[in-house]
């Protein structure tokens, strides 16, 4: 990464030597996991470039946006409605982190038995390693799992935090609560940005973000092809980048990539041969640069063809109804769309079980790997019902719990290989 960014990082008060170390590790990790793949699509060059500039060019763009008076809003959950942020001319970026690097710092203020995702974002902040967090004018949390909910109470000592209340059930009264929360969020965003949200701007934001969802839906549909035309690692990266790249640019680039995939399918070309087991991942989100499990799977002779996750289809499956004309109608449509998210923090959460089985069938998978981060109770407990649902559908499932460390790689590989033997 260019040395010309150093002044920018210094201004953002990053710990420069530690940050340099992080970039080196990330570059090596990326090279090993991504650039060693054979027959990669031309369209992935854009993603390689964006990732190589993850702390460079994109941060520079955020600083330029700030200089023009735009605000940067950071989030940790797909429940935060980006349409509202965008309609107030702000930029929303995902802050979930998938690296272990700030773990020791995080464990000074959080219990050790906290999930890796929470420790990671807290650790990145405490270690002054994340230029995204340091660029934020507001960080938006949410009351999903207990770990995040309580961590925000501590996090607000280090960054400006606002918390949205996400209901835990989906009854009529919960939808009312959620609508009120969206109204409260709109007021907060208007206050932070100093800009009133108009119906015209909200309509445009809804359209733009639906387009991003549509292109990712198209990408996922193309993966139903046998042989699959793109690796699971590459699609995970695309989903991860969708959380911080410019939405219009990203959508255009992924559209081009899908054109390339269609040509590949027409020629019956794929990244893995016909007999290679097709697996689907289901469970906790994999935030950048958490590529551990897909890499283990794909280097063990299988291919990942779907991700039932918030960094995957849980974030792209549902669109906002675009027929609303007034602000009220559009806010209502936004509330309805977000309440369809089937996060394990909800009870009951039967629709997730149905979605998983439907998705596994559509993608013609040979098996599902349920992925949970250690100490994530919602997903770990829900894995039992997911397993039952898949068993009834005749689809094998392996449940894995892990974290961001590399210590268990060999053990995971052994389990994945045994599972592959079974599904073959
Ligand atoms: S809508 S999945 S992004 S909450 S892994 S921090 S649940 S203990 S990330 Fe999530 Fe929103 Fe739900 Fe999606 Fe807690 Fe579990 Fe950690 Fe998690």
Short mmCIF file of C-alpha atoms in Angstrom, two decimals, residues 16-231:
data_model
loop_
_atom_site.label_atom_id
_atom_site.label_comp_id
_atom_site.label_asym_id
_atom_site.label_seq_id
_atom_site.Cartn_x
_atom_site.Cartn_y
_atom_site.Cartn_z
CA UNK A 16 1.34 3.52 12.38
CA UNK A 17 3.85 0.73 13.15
CA UNK A 18 1.11 -1.69 14.25
CA UNK A 19 -1.01 -0.69 11.26
CA UNK A 20 1.88 -1.38 8.88
CA UNK A 21 2.23 -4.83 10.46
CA UNK A 22 -1.50 -5.45 9.95
CA UNK A 23 -1.31 -4.51 6.26
CA UNK A 24 1.62 -6.81 5.70
CA UNK A 25 -0.13 -9.76 7.31
CA UNK A 26 -3.32 -8.99 5.41
CA UNK A 27 -1.45 -8.78 2.09
CA UNK A 28 0.25 -12.12 2.65
CA UNK A 29 -2.96 -13.79 3.82
CA UNK A 30 -4.82 -12.45 0.78
CA UNK A 31 -2.09 -13.58 -1.58
CA UNK A 32 -2.15 -17.11 -0.16
CA UNK A 33 -5.92 -17.48 -0.08
CA UNK A 34 -7.05 -15.54 -3.13
CA UNK A 35 -4.31 -15.02 -5.64
CA UNK A 36 -3.35 -18.70 -5.72
CA UNK A 37 -6.73 -19.66 -7.21
CA UNK A 38 -6.64 -20.90 -10.77
CA UNK A 39 -8.91 -19.75 -13.59
CA UNK A 40 -10.03 -16.64 -11.74
CA UNK A 41 -12.51 -14.32 -13.47
CA UNK A 42 -11.27 -11.10 -15.05
CA UNK A 43 -13.94 -9.23 -13.09
CA UNK A 44 -12.25 -10.20 -9.82
CA UNK A 45 -9.43 -7.80 -10.62
CA UNK A 46 -11.67 -4.98 -9.45
CA UNK A 47 -12.25 -6.76 -6.13
CA UNK A 48 -8.52 -7.45 -5.76
CA UNK A 49 -7.88 -3.77 -6.35
CA UNK A 50 -10.53 -2.61 -3.85
CA UNK A 51 -9.18 -5.00 -1.23
CA UNK A 52 -5.61 -3.87 -1.87
CA UNK A 53 -6.83 -0.30 -1.25
CA UNK A 54 -9.06 -1.18 1.69
CA UNK A 55 -7.21 1.19 4.01
CA UNK A 56 -5.98 3.46 1.20
CA UNK A 57 -8.08 4.76 -1.66
CA UNK A 58 -11.47 4.05 -0.06
CA UNK A 59 -10.42 5.86 3.12
CA UNK A 60 -9.19 8.73 1.00
CA UNK A 61 -12.62 8.83 -0.67
CA UNK A 62 -14.26 8.95 2.73
CA UNK A 63 -12.02 11.87 3.75
CA UNK A 64 -12.94 13.68 0.53
CA UNK A 65 -16.62 13.09 1.25
CA UNK A 66 -16.12 14.51 4.74
CA UNK A 67 -14.37 17.55 3.30
CA UNK A 68 -17.50 18.13 1.18
CA UNK A 69 -19.62 18.12 4.32
CA UNK A 70 -20.86 14.53 4.12
CA UNK A 71 -20.96 12.41 7.28
CA UNK A 72 -19.65 8.86 7.72
CA UNK A 73 -21.90 6.44 9.59
CA UNK A 74 -20.47 3.12 10.81
CA UNK A 75 -22.59 0.04 11.50
CA UNK A 76 -22.28 -3.51 12.81
CA UNK A 77 -25.51 -5.05 11.66
CA UNK A 78 -27.64 -5.36 8.53
CA UNK A 79 -30.60 -4.02 10.51
CA UNK A 80 -29.39 -0.43 10.20
CA UNK A 81 -31.33 0.98 7.21
CA UNK A 82 -28.78 2.36 4.80
CA UNK A 83 -31.55 3.97 2.72
CA UNK A 84 -31.99 6.59 5.44
CA UNK A 85 -28.28 7.30 5.76
CA UNK A 86 -27.91 7.65 2.03
CA UNK A 87 -30.98 9.86 1.70
CA UNK A 88 -29.31 12.26 4.15
CA UNK A 89 -26.27 12.34 1.85
CA UNK A 90 -24.12 10.41 4.34
CA UNK A 91 -21.93 7.39 3.62
CA UNK A 92 -22.58 4.15 5.50
CA UNK A 93 -19.78 1.66 6.11
CA UNK A 94 -19.78 -1.74 7.81
CA UNK A 95 -17.41 -1.94 10.77
CA UNK A 96 -17.61 -5.62 11.65
CA UNK A 97 -14.13 -7.03 11.73
CA UNK A 98 -12.80 -10.49 11.07
CA UNK A 99 -9.23 -10.38 12.40
CA UNK A 100 -7.76 -11.35 15.73
CA UNK A 101 -5.23 -8.58 15.91
CA UNK A 102 -6.74 -6.40 18.68
CA UNK A 103 -7.90 -9.34 20.79
CA UNK A 104 -5.55 -8.73 23.74
CA UNK A 105 -6.64 -5.11 24.01
CA UNK A 106 -10.31 -6.10 23.74
CA UNK A 107 -9.98 -8.71 26.47
CA UNK A 108 -8.87 -6.01 28.89
CA UNK A 109 -12.38 -4.59 28.84
CA UNK A 110 -14.54 -7.49 27.64
CA UNK A 111 -14.90 -11.03 29.02
CA UNK A 112 -12.74 -13.57 27.21
CA UNK A 113 -15.83 -15.60 26.39
CA UNK A 114 -17.17 -12.94 24.04
CA UNK A 115 -17.53 -13.78 20.35
CA UNK A 116 -14.59 -12.98 18.07
CA UNK A 117 -16.58 -10.50 16.00
CA UNK A 118 -17.28 -8.26 18.98
CA UNK A 119 -13.75 -8.57 20.33
CA UNK A 120 -12.44 -7.72 16.90
CA UNK A 121 -14.24 -4.41 16.45
CA UNK A 122 -13.52 -3.36 20.01
CA UNK A 123 -9.90 -4.46 19.63
CA UNK A 124 -9.48 -2.56 16.37
CA UNK A 125 -10.72 0.60 18.06
CA UNK A 126 -8.59 0.23 21.19
CA UNK A 127 -5.50 -0.59 19.14
CA UNK A 128 -6.08 2.34 16.74
CA UNK A 129 -5.93 0.07 13.69
CA UNK A 130 -9.13 0.76 11.79
CA UNK A 131 -9.30 3.87 9.61
CA UNK A 132 -13.03 3.25 9.05
CA UNK A 133 -13.89 3.55 12.74
CA UNK A 134 -11.63 6.60 13.01
CA UNK A 135 -13.44 8.22 10.05
CA UNK A 136 -16.91 7.80 11.55
CA UNK A 137 -19.02 10.72 12.71
CA UNK A 138 -21.44 8.27 14.27
CA UNK A 139 -21.37 4.57 15.04
CA UNK A 140 -24.78 2.88 15.06
CA UNK A 141 -25.28 -0.17 17.24
CA UNK A 142 -28.38 -2.26 17.73
CA UNK A 143 -30.02 -4.47 20.32
CA UNK A 144 -29.60 -7.82 18.61
CA UNK A 145 -27.50 -10.25 20.66
CA UNK A 146 -26.62 -9.56 24.30
CA UNK A 147 -22.91 -9.45 23.54
CA UNK A 148 -23.19 -6.57 21.09
CA UNK A 149 -25.86 -4.79 23.10
CA UNK A 150 -23.68 -4.66 26.21
CA UNK A 151 -20.44 -4.02 24.32
CA UNK A 152 -21.90 -0.79 22.90
CA UNK A 153 -22.28 0.50 26.47
CA UNK A 154 -18.50 0.28 26.78
CA UNK A 155 -17.77 1.26 23.19
CA UNK A 156 -19.49 4.62 23.66
CA UNK A 157 -16.59 5.68 25.88
CA UNK A 158 -14.40 5.52 22.78
CA UNK A 159 -16.63 6.61 19.88
CA UNK A 160 -19.94 8.46 19.33
CA UNK A 161 -22.50 5.65 19.54
CA UNK A 162 -26.23 5.54 18.84
CA UNK A 163 -28.21 2.35 19.44
CA UNK A 164 -31.33 1.22 17.57
CA UNK A 165 -33.74 -1.07 19.36
CA UNK A 166 -34.35 -4.16 17.26
CA UNK A 167 -37.32 -6.21 18.52
CA UNK A 168 -36.81 -9.87 19.40
CA UNK A 169 -40.13 -11.15 18.03
CA UNK A 170 -42.16 -10.46 14.89
CA UNK A 171 -45.66 -9.73 16.15
CA UNK A 172 -47.72 -6.67 15.15
CA UNK A 173 -46.55 -4.76 18.24
CA UNK A 174 -42.90 -5.52 17.32
CA UNK A 175 -43.41 -4.05 13.88
CA UNK A 176 -44.86 -0.92 15.52
CA UNK A 177 -41.80 -0.67 17.75
CA UNK A 178 -39.52 -1.09 14.76
CA UNK A 179 -41.36 1.59 12.76
CA UNK A 180 -40.93 3.98 15.68
CA UNK A 181 -37.22 3.08 15.81
CA UNK A 182 -36.84 3.86 12.14
CA UNK A 183 -38.46 7.25 12.76
CA UNK A 184 -36.09 7.88 15.67
CA UNK A 185 -33.13 6.84 13.50
CA UNK A 186 -34.22 9.22 10.76
CA UNK A 187 -34.32 12.10 13.26
CA UNK A 188 -30.88 11.18 14.57
CA UNK A 189 -29.38 10.99 11.09
CA UNK A 190 -30.97 14.30 10.12
CA UNK A 191 -29.51 15.89 13.27
CA UNK A 192 -26.02 14.45 12.68
CA UNK A 193 -25.92 15.39 8.99
CA UNK A 194 -27.84 18.65 9.31
CA UNK A 195 -29.83 17.55 6.24
CA UNK A 196 -33.56 16.90 5.94
CA UNK A 197 -34.51 13.69 4.18
CA UNK A 198 -36.84 14.40 1.26
CA UNK A 199 -39.16 11.91 -0.44
CA UNK A 200 -37.21 12.28 -3.70
CA UNK A 201 -33.88 11.48 -2.06
CA UNK A 202 -35.29 8.56 -0.12
CA UNK A 203 -36.83 7.13 -3.28
CA UNK A 204 -33.49 7.35 -5.04
CA UNK A 205 -31.69 5.70 -2.10
CA UNK A 206 -34.21 2.84 -2.08
CA UNK A 207 -33.71 2.34 -5.82
CA UNK A 208 -29.92 2.40 -5.59
CA UNK A 209 -29.69 -0.08 -2.71
CA UNK A 210 -32.26 -2.39 -4.30
CA UNK A 211 -30.07 -2.39 -7.39
CA UNK A 212 -27.13 -3.51 -5.28
CA UNK A 213 -29.27 -6.30 -3.81
CA UNK A 214 -30.51 -7.29 -7.27
CA UNK A 215 -27.03 -7.67 -8.69
CA UNK A 216 -26.01 -9.85 -5.74
CA UNK A 217 -29.17 -11.91 -6.20
CA UNK A 218 -28.20 -12.35 -9.85
CA UNK A 219 -24.72 -13.45 -8.80
CA UNK A 220 -26.19 -16.02 -6.43
CA UNK A 221 -28.59 -17.35 -9.05
CA UNK A 222 -25.67 -17.95 -11.39
CA UNK A 223 -24.10 -20.17 -8.77
CA UNK A 224 -26.89 -22.71 -9.17
CA UNK A 225 -25.11 -23.78 -12.38
CA UNK A 226 -23.23 -27.07 -12.41
CA UNK A 227 -20.27 -26.74 -12.51
CA UNK A 228 -20.32 -23.57 -10.45
CA UNK A 229 -18.64 -20.69 -12.28
CA UNK A 230 -17.10 -18.89 -9.28
CA UNK A 231 -15.46 -19.91 -6.03
#
